mmCIF file of C-alpha atoms in Angstrom:
data_model
loop_
_atom_site.group_PDB
_atom_site.id
_atom_site.type_symbol
_atom_site.label_atom_id
_atom_site.label_comp_id
_atom_site.label_asym_id
_atom_site.label_seq_id
_atom_site.Cartn_x
_atom_site.Cartn_y
_atom_site.Cartn_z
ATOM 1 C CA UNK A 22 -15.302 12.017 -0.956
ATOM 2 C CA UNK A 23 -14.504 8.230 -0.985
ATOM 3 C CA UNK A 24 -11.430 6.543 0.420
ATOM 4 C CA UNK A 25 -11.043 3.293 0.303
ATOM 5 C CA UNK A 26 -7.723 1.270 0.994
ATOM 6 C CA UNK A 27 -6.338 -2.048 -0.490
ATOM 7 C CA UNK A 28 -4.633 -4.943 1.599
ATOM 8 C CA UNK A 29 -1.656 -6.253 -0.096
ATOM 9 C CA UNK A 30 1.480 -9.188 1.227
ATOM 10 C CA UNK A 31 2.730 -12.716 0.337
ATOM 11 C CA UNK A 32 0.560 -14.944 1.688
ATOM 12 C CA UNK A 33 0.572 -15.820 5.374
ATOM 13 C CA UNK A 34 1.706 -12.608 6.829
ATOM 14 C CA UNK A 35 -1.693 -12.374 8.190
ATOM 15 C CA UNK A 36 -2.779 -9.614 5.825
ATOM 16 C CA UNK A 37 -6.262 -11.650 5.900
ATOM 17 C CA UNK A 38 -6.367 -11.925 9.344
ATOM 18 C CA UNK A 39 -6.341 -7.974 9.937
ATOM 19 C CA UNK A 40 -8.571 -7.199 7.013
ATOM 20 C CA UNK A 41 -11.028 -9.297 8.852
ATOM 21 C CA UNK A 42 -10.246 -7.917 12.378
ATOM 22 C CA UNK A 43 -10.512 -3.928 11.559
ATOM 23 C CA UNK A 44 -13.781 -4.793 8.816
ATOM 24 C CA UNK A 45 -15.495 -6.350 11.832
ATOM 25 C CA UNK A 46 -16.480 -3.211 12.701
ATOM 26 C CA UNK A 47 -18.718 -2.827 9.275
ATOM 27 C CA UNK A 48 -21.386 -0.419 9.949
ATOM 28 C CA UNK A 49 -25.212 -1.690 9.756
ATOM 29 C CA UNK A 50 -26.484 -2.311 6.381
ATOM 30 C CA UNK A 51 -29.777 -0.496 6.709
ATOM 31 C CA UNK A 52 -27.370 2.983 6.755
ATOM 32 C CA UNK A 53 -25.603 2.568 4.365
ATOM 33 C CA UNK A 54 -26.983 0.295 1.084
ATOM 34 C CA UNK A 55 -25.303 -2.158 -0.648
ATOM 35 C CA UNK A 56 -22.668 -1.129 1.693
ATOM 36 C CA UNK A 57 -21.807 -5.514 1.087
ATOM 37 C CA UNK A 58 -20.072 -5.115 -2.247
ATOM 38 C CA UNK A 59 -18.105 -8.274 -2.267
ATOM 39 C CA UNK A 60 -16.634 -10.849 -0.172
ATOM 40 C CA UNK A 61 -13.543 -8.951 0.148
ATOM 41 C CA UNK A 62 -14.637 -5.711 0.927
ATOM 42 C CA UNK A 63 -15.448 -4.337 3.710
ATOM 43 C CA UNK A 64 -16.742 -0.420 5.071
ATOM 44 C CA UNK A 65 -15.321 0.905 8.231
ATOM 45 C CA UNK A 66 -16.639 4.129 9.803
ATOM 46 C CA UNK A 67 -13.606 6.091 11.048
ATOM 47 C CA UNK A 68 -13.411 5.987 14.699
ATOM 48 C CA UNK A 69 -14.112 9.982 15.627
ATOM 49 C CA UNK A 70 -14.720 11.097 19.378
ATOM 50 C CA UNK A 71 -15.470 14.376 18.464
ATOM 51 C CA UNK A 72 -19.130 13.091 16.580
ATOM 52 C CA UNK A 73 -20.158 11.674 20.276
ATOM 53 C CA UNK A 74 -19.122 14.617 21.897
ATOM 54 C CA UNK A 75 -21.047 16.729 19.331
ATOM 55 C CA UNK A 76 -23.990 14.777 19.385
ATOM 56 C CA UNK A 77 -24.799 14.744 23.199
ATOM 57 C CA UNK A 78 -24.931 18.852 22.172
ATOM 58 C CA UNK A 79 -27.116 18.368 19.167
ATOM 59 C CA UNK A 80 -29.326 15.197 20.336
ATOM 60 C CA UNK A 81 -29.885 14.238 16.741
ATOM 61 C CA UNK A 82 -32.284 11.946 15.054
ATOM 62 C CA UNK A 83 -28.914 9.807 13.625
ATOM 63 C CA UNK A 84 -25.478 10.347 13.929
ATOM 64 C CA UNK A 85 -23.466 9.538 11.035
ATOM 65 C CA UNK A 86 -19.329 8.947 10.496
ATOM 66 C CA UNK A 87 -17.070 9.160 7.440
ATOM 67 C CA UNK A 88 -16.561 5.530 6.048
ATOM 68 C CA UNK A 89 -13.081 3.626 4.326
ATOM 69 C CA UNK A 90 -13.478 1.091 2.242
ATOM 70 C CA UNK A 91 -10.992 -1.850 3.051
ATOM 71 C CA UNK A 92 -10.325 -4.250 0.384
ATOM 72 C CA UNK A 93 -8.622 -7.699 0.788
ATOM 73 C CA UNK A 94 -6.591 -7.518 -2.387
ATOM 74 C CA UNK A 95 -5.422 -11.462 -3.678
ATOM 75 C CA UNK A 96 -2.307 -12.610 -2.145
ATOM 76 C CA UNK A 97 0.612 -11.951 -4.188
ATOM 77 C CA UNK A 98 3.741 -14.248 -5.014
ATOM 78 C CA UNK A 99 7.077 -14.113 -6.791
ATOM 79 C CA UNK A 100 6.801 -13.027 -10.613
ATOM 80 C CA UNK A 101 3.237 -12.089 -9.758
ATOM 81 C CA UNK A 102 4.075 -9.397 -12.637
ATOM 82 C CA UNK A 103 4.313 -12.212 -15.263
ATOM 83 C CA UNK A 104 1.013 -13.668 -14.236
ATOM 84 C CA UNK A 105 1.899 -16.011 -11.365
ATOM 85 C CA UNK A 106 -0.081 -17.006 -8.316
ATOM 86 C CA UNK A 107 -3.010 -14.599 -8.660
ATOM 87 C CA UNK A 108 -0.862 -11.819 -10.267
ATOM 88 C CA UNK A 109 -3.079 -10.416 -12.559
ATOM 89 C CA UNK A 110 -6.235 -10.260 -10.345
ATOM 90 C CA UNK A 111 -3.805 -8.776 -7.625
ATOM 91 C CA UNK A 112 -2.807 -6.015 -10.268
ATOM 92 C CA UNK A 113 -5.866 -4.722 -11.668
ATOM 93 C CA UNK A 114 -7.501 -4.743 -8.009
ATOM 94 C CA UNK A 115 -5.069 -2.523 -6.640
ATOM 95 C CA UNK A 116 -5.100 -0.065 -9.468
ATOM 96 C CA UNK A 117 -8.545 0.631 -8.073
ATOM 97 C CA UNK A 118 -7.340 2.222 -4.677
ATOM 98 C CA UNK A 119 -6.361 5.239 -3.386
ATOM 99 C CA UNK A 120 -3.464 3.831 -0.673
ATOM 100 C CA UNK A 121 -1.956 0.651 -0.337
ATOM 101 C CA UNK A 122 -1.372 -0.897 2.587
ATOM 102 C CA UNK A 123 1.762 -3.852 2.544
ATOM 103 C CA UNK A 124 0.965 -6.286 5.590
ATOM 104 C CA UNK A 125 4.646 -7.462 6.004
ATOM 105 C CA UNK A 126 5.198 -10.336 8.680
ATOM 106 C CA UNK A 127 6.950 -9.297 12.014
ATOM 107 C CA UNK A 128 5.589 -11.962 14.407
ATOM 108 C CA UNK A 129 7.006 -15.900 14.726
ATOM 109 C CA UNK A 130 4.178 -18.396 14.809
ATOM 110 C CA UNK A 131 5.715 -22.014 13.834
ATOM 111 C CA UNK A 132 1.998 -22.952 12.491
ATOM 112 C CA UNK A 133 1.733 -20.828 10.152
ATOM 113 C CA UNK A 134 4.105 -21.665 7.815
ATOM 114 C CA UNK A 135 5.595 -18.515 5.202
ATOM 115 C CA UNK A 136 5.317 -18.857 2.066
ATOM 116 C CA UNK A 137 9.551 -18.476 0.985
ATOM 117 C CA UNK A 138 10.044 -20.889 4.569
ATOM 118 C CA UNK A 139 11.372 -18.794 6.726
ATOM 119 C CA UNK A 140 9.818 -15.381 8.314
ATOM 120 C CA UNK A 141 12.330 -12.186 7.132
ATOM 121 C CA UNK A 142 10.155 -9.271 6.895
ATOM 122 C CA UNK A 143 12.702 -6.968 4.774
ATOM 123 C CA UNK A 144 13.325 -9.819 1.803
ATOM 124 C CA UNK A 145 8.961 -9.298 1.853
ATOM 125 C CA UNK A 146 9.061 -5.998 1.427
ATOM 126 C CA UNK A 147 11.994 -6.079 -1.162
ATOM 127 C CA UNK A 148 9.647 -9.042 -2.939
ATOM 128 C CA UNK A 149 6.392 -6.647 -3.033
ATOM 129 C CA UNK A 150 8.103 -3.887 -4.024
ATOM 130 C CA UNK A 151 9.890 -5.382 -6.651
ATOM 131 C CA UNK A 152 6.590 -7.174 -8.437
ATOM 132 C CA UNK A 153 4.882 -3.619 -8.322
ATOM 133 C CA UNK A 154 8.007 -1.997 -10.088
ATOM 134 C CA UNK A 155 8.527 -4.739 -12.855
ATOM 135 C CA UNK A 156 4.555 -4.149 -13.512
ATOM 136 C CA UNK A 157 5.107 -0.605 -13.956
ATOM 137 C CA UNK A 158 8.260 -1.054 -15.908
ATOM 138 C CA UNK A 159 5.947 -3.290 -18.765
ATOM 139 C CA UNK A 160 3.089 -0.254 -18.427
ATOM 140 C CA UNK A 161 5.710 2.689 -18.878
ATOM 141 C CA UNK A 162 7.760 0.028 -21.696
ATOM 142 C CA UNK A 163 4.419 0.057 -23.269
ATOM 143 C CA UNK A 164 3.622 3.290 -23.297
ATOM 144 C CA UNK A 165 6.698 4.540 -24.384
ATOM 145 C CA UNK A 166 6.185 1.785 -27.413
ATOM 146 C CA UNK A 167 2.835 3.400 -28.755
ATOM 147 C CA UNK A 168 4.014 7.049 -28.468
ATOM 148 C CA UNK A 169 6.110 6.620 -31.412
ATOM 149 C CA UNK A 170 3.268 7.375 -33.338
ATOM 150 C CA UNK A 171 3.244 10.572 -31.368
ATOM 151 C CA UNK A 172 6.454 11.681 -31.951
ATOM 152 C CA UNK A 173 6.659 10.522 -35.751
ATOM 153 C CA UNK A 174 3.818 12.701 -36.114
ATOM 154 C CA UNK A 175 6.054 15.891 -34.914
ATOM 155 C CA UNK A 176 3.416 15.949 -32.016
ATOM 156 C CA UNK A 177 4.767 17.968 -29.404
ATOM 157 C CA UNK A 178 3.337 15.920 -26.674
ATOM 158 C CA UNK A 179 5.313 13.134 -27.835
ATOM 159 C CA UNK A 180 8.306 14.216 -27.839
ATOM 160 C CA UNK A 181 7.381 15.911 -24.176
ATOM 161 C CA UNK A 182 5.992 12.172 -22.818
ATOM 162 C CA UNK A 183 9.021 10.388 -24.476
ATOM 163 C CA UNK A 184 11.612 12.482 -22.209
ATOM 164 C CA UNK A 185 9.498 11.924 -19.047
ATOM 165 C CA UNK A 186 9.146 8.575 -19.581
ATOM 166 C CA UNK A 187 12.299 7.482 -20.809
ATOM 167 C CA UNK A 188 12.973 9.086 -17.232
ATOM 168 C CA UNK A 189 11.156 7.021 -15.371
ATOM 169 C CA UNK A 190 11.944 4.062 -16.500
ATOM 170 C CA UNK A 191 15.204 4.459 -15.711
ATOM 171 C CA UNK A 192 14.252 5.547 -12.421
ATOM 172 C CA UNK A 193 12.442 2.412 -12.083
ATOM 173 C CA UNK A 194 14.966 0.169 -13.372
ATOM 174 C CA UNK A 195 16.745 1.386 -10.709
ATOM 175 C CA UNK A 196 14.507 -0.590 -8.428
ATOM 176 C CA UNK A 197 12.945 3.044 -7.372
ATOM 177 C CA UNK A 198 8.962 3.675 -6.837
ATOM 178 C CA UNK A 199 7.427 6.118 -9.418
ATOM 179 C CA UNK A 200 6.511 8.344 -6.236
ATOM 180 C CA UNK A 201 9.817 9.385 -5.435
ATOM 181 C CA UNK A 202 10.357 9.699 -9.083
ATOM 182 C CA UNK A 203 10.478 14.176 -9.469
ATOM 183 C CA UNK A 204 8.017 15.607 -11.775
ATOM 184 C CA UNK A 205 6.460 19.425 -12.383
ATOM 185 C CA UNK A 206 3.039 20.131 -12.940
ATOM 186 C CA UNK A 207 3.335 20.091 -16.535
ATOM 187 C CA UNK A 208 5.152 16.817 -16.462
ATOM 188 C CA UNK A 209 2.451 15.404 -14.099
ATOM 189 C CA UNK A 210 -0.568 14.153 -15.699
ATOM 190 C CA UNK A 211 1.719 12.087 -18.124
ATOM 191 C CA UNK A 212 2.876 10.127 -15.349
ATOM 192 C CA UNK A 213 -0.750 10.154 -13.448
ATOM 193 C CA UNK A 214 -2.743 8.970 -16.675
ATOM 194 C CA UNK A 215 -0.466 5.813 -16.894
ATOM 195 C CA UNK A 216 -2.130 4.791 -12.962
ATOM 196 C CA UNK A 217 1.130 3.328 -11.924
ATOM 197 C CA UNK A 218 1.343 0.952 -9.325
ATOM 198 C CA UNK A 219 4.344 2.808 -7.194
ATOM 199 C CA UNK A 220 2.941 5.898 -7.718
ATOM 200 C CA UNK A 221 -0.145 5.060 -5.510
ATOM 201 C CA UNK A 222 0.800 6.440 -1.846
ATOM 202 C CA UNK A 223 1.898 3.215 0.686
ATOM 203 C CA UNK A 224 1.858 2.639 4.080
ATOM 204 C CA UNK A 225 3.495 -0.351 5.097
ATOM 205 C CA UNK A 226 2.084 -2.144 8.186
ATOM 206 C CA UNK A 227 4.254 -4.481 10.600
ATOM 207 C CA UNK A 228 2.168 -7.348 12.015
ATOM 208 C CA UNK A 229 3.862 -7.622 15.336
ATOM 209 C CA UNK A 230 3.064 -10.295 18.487
ATOM 210 C CA UNK A 231 2.939 -9.896 21.473
ATOM 211 C CA UNK A 232 6.455 -9.333 21.808
ATOM 212 C CA UNK A 233 6.806 -6.197 19.734
ATOM 213 C CA UNK A 234 8.610 -7.229 16.499
ATOM 214 C CA UNK A 235 12.284 -7.365 16.770
ATOM 215 C CA UNK A 236 13.120 -3.500 17.146
ATOM 216 C CA UNK A 237 16.452 -4.025 15.000
ATOM 217 C CA UNK A 238 14.002 -5.259 12.010
ATOM 218 C CA UNK A 239 11.380 -2.806 12.447
ATOM 219 C CA UNK A 240 14.187 0.181 12.367
ATOM 220 C CA UNK A 241 15.597 -0.720 9.333
ATOM 221 C CA UNK A 242 11.870 -1.310 7.874
ATOM 222 C CA UNK A 243 11.224 2.399 8.442
ATOM 223 C CA UNK A 244 14.439 3.346 6.872
ATOM 224 C CA UNK A 245 13.301 1.239 3.927
ATOM 225 C CA UNK A 246 9.527 2.852 3.587
ATOM 226 C CA UNK A 247 11.328 6.297 3.923
ATOM 227 C CA UNK A 248 13.503 5.345 1.089
ATOM 228 C CA UNK A 249 10.248 4.264 -0.628
ATOM 229 C CA UNK A 250 8.405 7.431 0.019
ATOM 230 C CA UNK A 251 5.818 6.002 2.204
ATOM 231 C CA UNK A 252 5.143 5.305 6.691
ATOM 232 C CA UNK A 253 5.799 2.394 8.242
ATOM 233 C CA UNK A 254 3.371 1.750 11.329
ATOM 234 C CA UNK A 255 2.729 -1.138 13.684
ATOM 235 C CA UNK A 256 -0.293 -3.298 14.351
ATOM 236 C CA UNK A 257 -0.669 -6.663 16.913
ATOM 237 C CA UNK A 258 -3.265 -8.443 13.728
ATOM 238 C CA UNK A 259 -3.670 -11.574 16.607
ATOM 239 C CA UNK A 260 -4.530 -9.079 19.513
ATOM 240 C CA UNK A 261 -6.929 -7.004 16.767
ATOM 241 C CA UNK A 262 -8.658 -10.141 15.641
ATOM 242 C CA UNK A 263 -8.955 -11.356 19.533
ATOM 243 C CA UNK A 264 -10.940 -8.336 20.088
ATOM 244 C CA UNK A 265 -12.944 -7.825 17.021
ATOM 245 C CA UNK A 266 -16.410 -8.970 18.902
ATOM 246 C CA UNK A 267 -15.403 -7.324 21.445
ATOM 247 C CA UNK A 268 -17.030 -3.972 22.807
ATOM 248 C CA UNK A 269 -16.069 -0.480 23.271
ATOM 249 C CA UNK A 270 -15.282 -0.593 26.613
ATOM 250 C CA UNK A 271 -13.579 -4.226 26.533
ATOM 251 C CA UNK A 272 -11.584 -2.795 23.933
ATOM 252 C CA UNK A 273 -10.275 -0.159 26.027
ATOM 253 C CA UNK A 274 -9.331 -2.516 28.712
ATOM 254 C CA UNK A 275 -7.644 -5.140 26.777
ATOM 255 C CA UNK A 276 -5.918 -2.292 25.226
ATOM 256 C CA UNK A 277 -4.583 -1.254 28.357
ATOM 257 C CA UNK A 278 -3.745 -3.878 29.500
ATOM 258 C CA UNK A 279 -1.164 -4.404 26.515
ATOM 259 C CA UNK A 280 0.160 -0.570 27.193
ATOM 260 C CA UNK A 281 -1.866 0.466 24.101
ATOM 261 C CA UNK A 282 -3.325 4.040 23.508
ATOM 262 C CA UNK A 283 -5.470 3.253 20.281
ATOM 263 C CA UNK A 284 -6.631 0.162 18.340
ATOM 264 C CA UNK A 285 -4.974 -1.177 15.001
ATOM 265 C CA UNK A 286 -8.293 0.334 13.592
ATOM 266 C CA UNK A 287 -7.861 4.217 14.744
ATOM 267 C CA UNK A 288 -4.154 4.039 14.592
ATOM 268 C CA UNK A 289 -4.214 3.022 10.449
ATOM 269 C CA UNK A 290 -7.311 5.207 9.481
ATOM 270 C CA UNK A 291 -5.400 8.655 11.062
ATOM 271 C CA UNK A 292 -2.325 7.507 8.922
ATOM 272 C CA UNK A 293 -4.365 6.855 5.919
ATOM 273 C CA UNK A 294 -5.515 10.620 6.247
ATOM 274 C CA UNK A 295 -2.356 12.053 6.999
ATOM 275 C CA UNK A 296 -0.873 10.179 3.935
ATOM 276 C CA UNK A 297 -3.798 11.322 1.534
ATOM 277 C CA UNK A 298 -3.892 14.608 3.121
ATOM 278 C CA UNK A 299 -7.386 14.658 4.205
ATOM 279 C CA UNK A 300 -9.380 15.985 6.899
ATOM 280 C CA UNK A 301 -12.793 15.873 8.880
ATOM 281 C CA UNK A 302 -15.233 18.876 8.765
ATOM 282 C CA UNK A 303 -18.886 18.570 10.519
ATOM 283 C CA UNK A 304 -21.988 19.346 9.869
ATOM 284 C CA UNK A 305 -24.749 19.495 12.826
ATOM 285 C CA UNK A 306 -28.233 19.612 13.799
ATOM 286 C CA UNK A 307 -30.935 18.202 15.064
ATOM 287 C CA UNK A 308 -31.713 15.856 11.926
ATOM 288 C CA UNK A 309 -28.343 14.360 11.764
ATOM 289 C CA UNK A 310 -24.667 15.242 12.967
ATOM 290 C CA UNK A 311 -22.280 14.126 10.377
ATOM 291 C CA UNK A 312 -18.684 13.810 9.552
ATOM 292 C CA UNK A 313 -17.285 14.083 6.091
ATOM 293 C CA UNK A 314 -13.840 13.971 4.434
ATOM 294 C CA UNK A 315 -12.150 16.759 2.583
ATOM 295 C CA UNK A 316 -8.760 17.144 1.114
ATOM 296 C CA UNK A 317 -6.300 19.243 3.502
ATOM 297 C CA UNK A 318 -6.852 23.057 2.812
ATOM 298 C CA UNK A 319 -9.999 22.780 0.886
ATOM 299 C CA UNK A 320 -12.502 26.134 0.051
ATOM 300 C CA UNK A 321 -15.829 26.314 1.352
ATOM 301 C CA UNK A 322 -17.575 25.769 -2.009
ATOM 302 C CA UNK A 323 -15.080 22.361 -2.036
ATOM 303 C CA UNK A 324 -16.606 21.241 1.403
ATOM 304 C CA UNK A 325 -19.875 22.318 0.528
ATOM 305 C CA UNK A 326 -19.879 20.403 -2.839
ATOM 306 C CA UNK A 327 -18.965 16.641 -1.039
ATOM 307 C CA UNK A 328 -22.902 17.189 0.580
ATOM 308 C CA UNK A 329 -23.749 18.136 -2.678
ATOM 309 C CA UNK A 330 -22.922 19.169 -5.634
ATOM 310 C CA UNK A 331 -26.301 22.158 -5.802
ATOM 311 C CA UNK A 332 -24.255 23.551 -1.994
ATOM 312 C CA UNK A 333 -20.912 24.077 -4.409
ATOM 313 C CA UNK A 334 -23.081 25.231 -7.754
ATOM 314 C CA UNK A 335 -25.101 27.427 -5.732
ATOM 315 C CA UNK A 336 -23.310 28.188 -2.593
ATOM 316 C CA UNK A 337 -23.721 31.966 -1.520
ATOM 317 C CA UNK A 338 -22.104 31.671 2.399
ATOM 318 C CA UNK A 339 -21.412 28.921 4.589
ATOM 319 C CA UNK A 340 -21.797 29.688 8.769
ATOM 320 C CA UNK A 341 -18.057 27.822 10.771
ATOM 321 C CA UNK A 342 -17.563 27.573 14.099
ATOM 322 C CA UNK A 343 -14.882 25.351 15.599
ATOM 323 C CA UNK A 344 -15.187 21.931 17.148
ATOM 324 C CA UNK A 345 -13.626 23.989 20.637
ATOM 325 C CA UNK A 346 -15.919 26.399 20.669
ATOM 326 C CA UNK A 347 -19.006 24.086 20.482
ATOM 327 C CA UNK A 348 -17.166 21.875 23.867
ATOM 328 C CA UNK A 349 -16.744 24.990 25.146
ATOM 329 C CA UNK A 350 -20.545 26.620 25.039
ATOM 330 C CA UNK A 351 -22.519 23.204 25.216
ATOM 331 C CA UNK A 352 -25.263 25.028 27.087
ATOM 332 C CA UNK A 353 -24.790 28.488 25.020
ATOM 333 C CA UNK A 354 -24.868 26.454 21.868
ATOM 334 C CA UNK A 355 -27.787 28.303 20.216
ATOM 335 C CA UNK A 356 -25.943 31.343 21.177
ATOM 336 C CA UNK A 357 -23.041 31.276 19.333
ATOM 337 C CA UNK A 358 -23.961 34.025 16.732
ATOM 338 C CA UNK A 359 -24.684 36.065 19.733
ATOM 339 C CA UNK A 360 -21.261 35.877 21.428
ATOM 340 C CA UNK A 361 -18.867 36.541 18.359
ATOM 341 C CA UNK A 362 -18.207 32.584 17.793
ATOM 342 C CA UNK A 363 -19.872 31.903 14.225
ATOM 343 C CA UNK A 364 -17.868 33.509 11.186
ATOM 344 C CA UNK A 365 -19.681 34.386 8.088
ATOM 345 C CA UNK A 366 -17.356 33.053 5.093
ATOM 346 C CA UNK A 367 -17.321 33.005 1.296
ATOM 347 C CA UNK A 368 -16.575 30.323 -1.231
ATOM 348 C CA UNK A 369 -12.673 31.019 -0.904
ATOM 349 C CA UNK A 370 -12.374 30.471 2.631
ATOM 350 C CA UNK A 371 -10.093 27.679 3.594
ATOM 351 C CA UNK A 372 -11.656 24.910 5.591
ATOM 352 C CA UNK A 373 -9.946 23.279 9.041
ATOM 353 C CA UNK A 374 -10.067 20.537 10.809
ATOM 354 C CA UNK A 375 -13.001 20.182 12.889
ATOM 355 C CA UNK A 376 -14.617 23.080 11.287
ATOM 356 C CA UNK A 377 -18.427 22.761 12.119
ATOM 357 C CA UNK A 378 -20.346 24.569 8.921
ATOM 358 C CA UNK A 379 -23.841 25.519 7.395
ATOM 359 C CA UNK A 380 -23.860 25.992 4.181
ATOM 360 C CA UNK A 381 -26.377 28.406 2.529
ATOM 361 C CA UNK A 382 -27.438 27.840 -1.000
ATOM 362 C CA UNK A 383 -29.604 29.674 -3.646
ATOM 363 C CA UNK A 384 -32.231 28.279 -5.589
#
């Protein structure tokens, strides 16, 4: 399952600095052919200490992490929905991502001029949210215009679409994101087919400085994020940039000095996984130990399909044991079946976070 995150924000809010810092974690090109897609794209390993632990037990020829694609989307300005600045490029790029990462400037730096000549994170959030909503309004209005032909032809789907889209248009005109528009399973496809910008999941990143940012502003920003059916995390972009070329031990020491438990990369990816409802399972052997991404609540047959379609279409059964059982029986890893710690499951088994799976397929 491919996961890609698009970084958006006004000019000079630290968006590209943060993108560059996080994508310094790029994996070796020889492990993933064609990983250098564009200058503003980076494929990054998902940090997961469990892989290191499992590799020590299985001693594989190679260890493969999950990956996330980061895309540094063109900067946005007021009236981007009308093509101002790089608006058209911004809007086209953002439609392709799974989750929007909106970087908001909370830091003060007289050497970095804000495009609006002030540092007002709450207003910045409003500008971007408004531009995305206005772009979606245009999309819905065009869809309603096209839908008139279906209504004139007395097509029942035309009446349904008119009712849904009219309600959605009113919702957007009230300044609310499409993701907060209530719809049932029958109505959802009508909206999903429009690929609306504000229907995509969004994570706000408060780009703070060493002082941590204004607490009141951050609390207000969290309220805005909640109203927008989104979340907000805090990352010190300057610190991440300074640590970009450090090794793991140096990063840990620096983070400890700042009283930070984990890197911005780790915090951001965990939040992206939570937002999208994703989990991790593993496959382990002497050839490779590998992490895989799946939707939460996936059946065994669906998880198998993440490895290869053959494992899904020719699925027979799966052997499952947990990461915890592997760690508790490091010296007896080949005896887990004898110990009763390996489950034989069918295609409908609901996979759990951290499951270690061996899928068996037919010919």
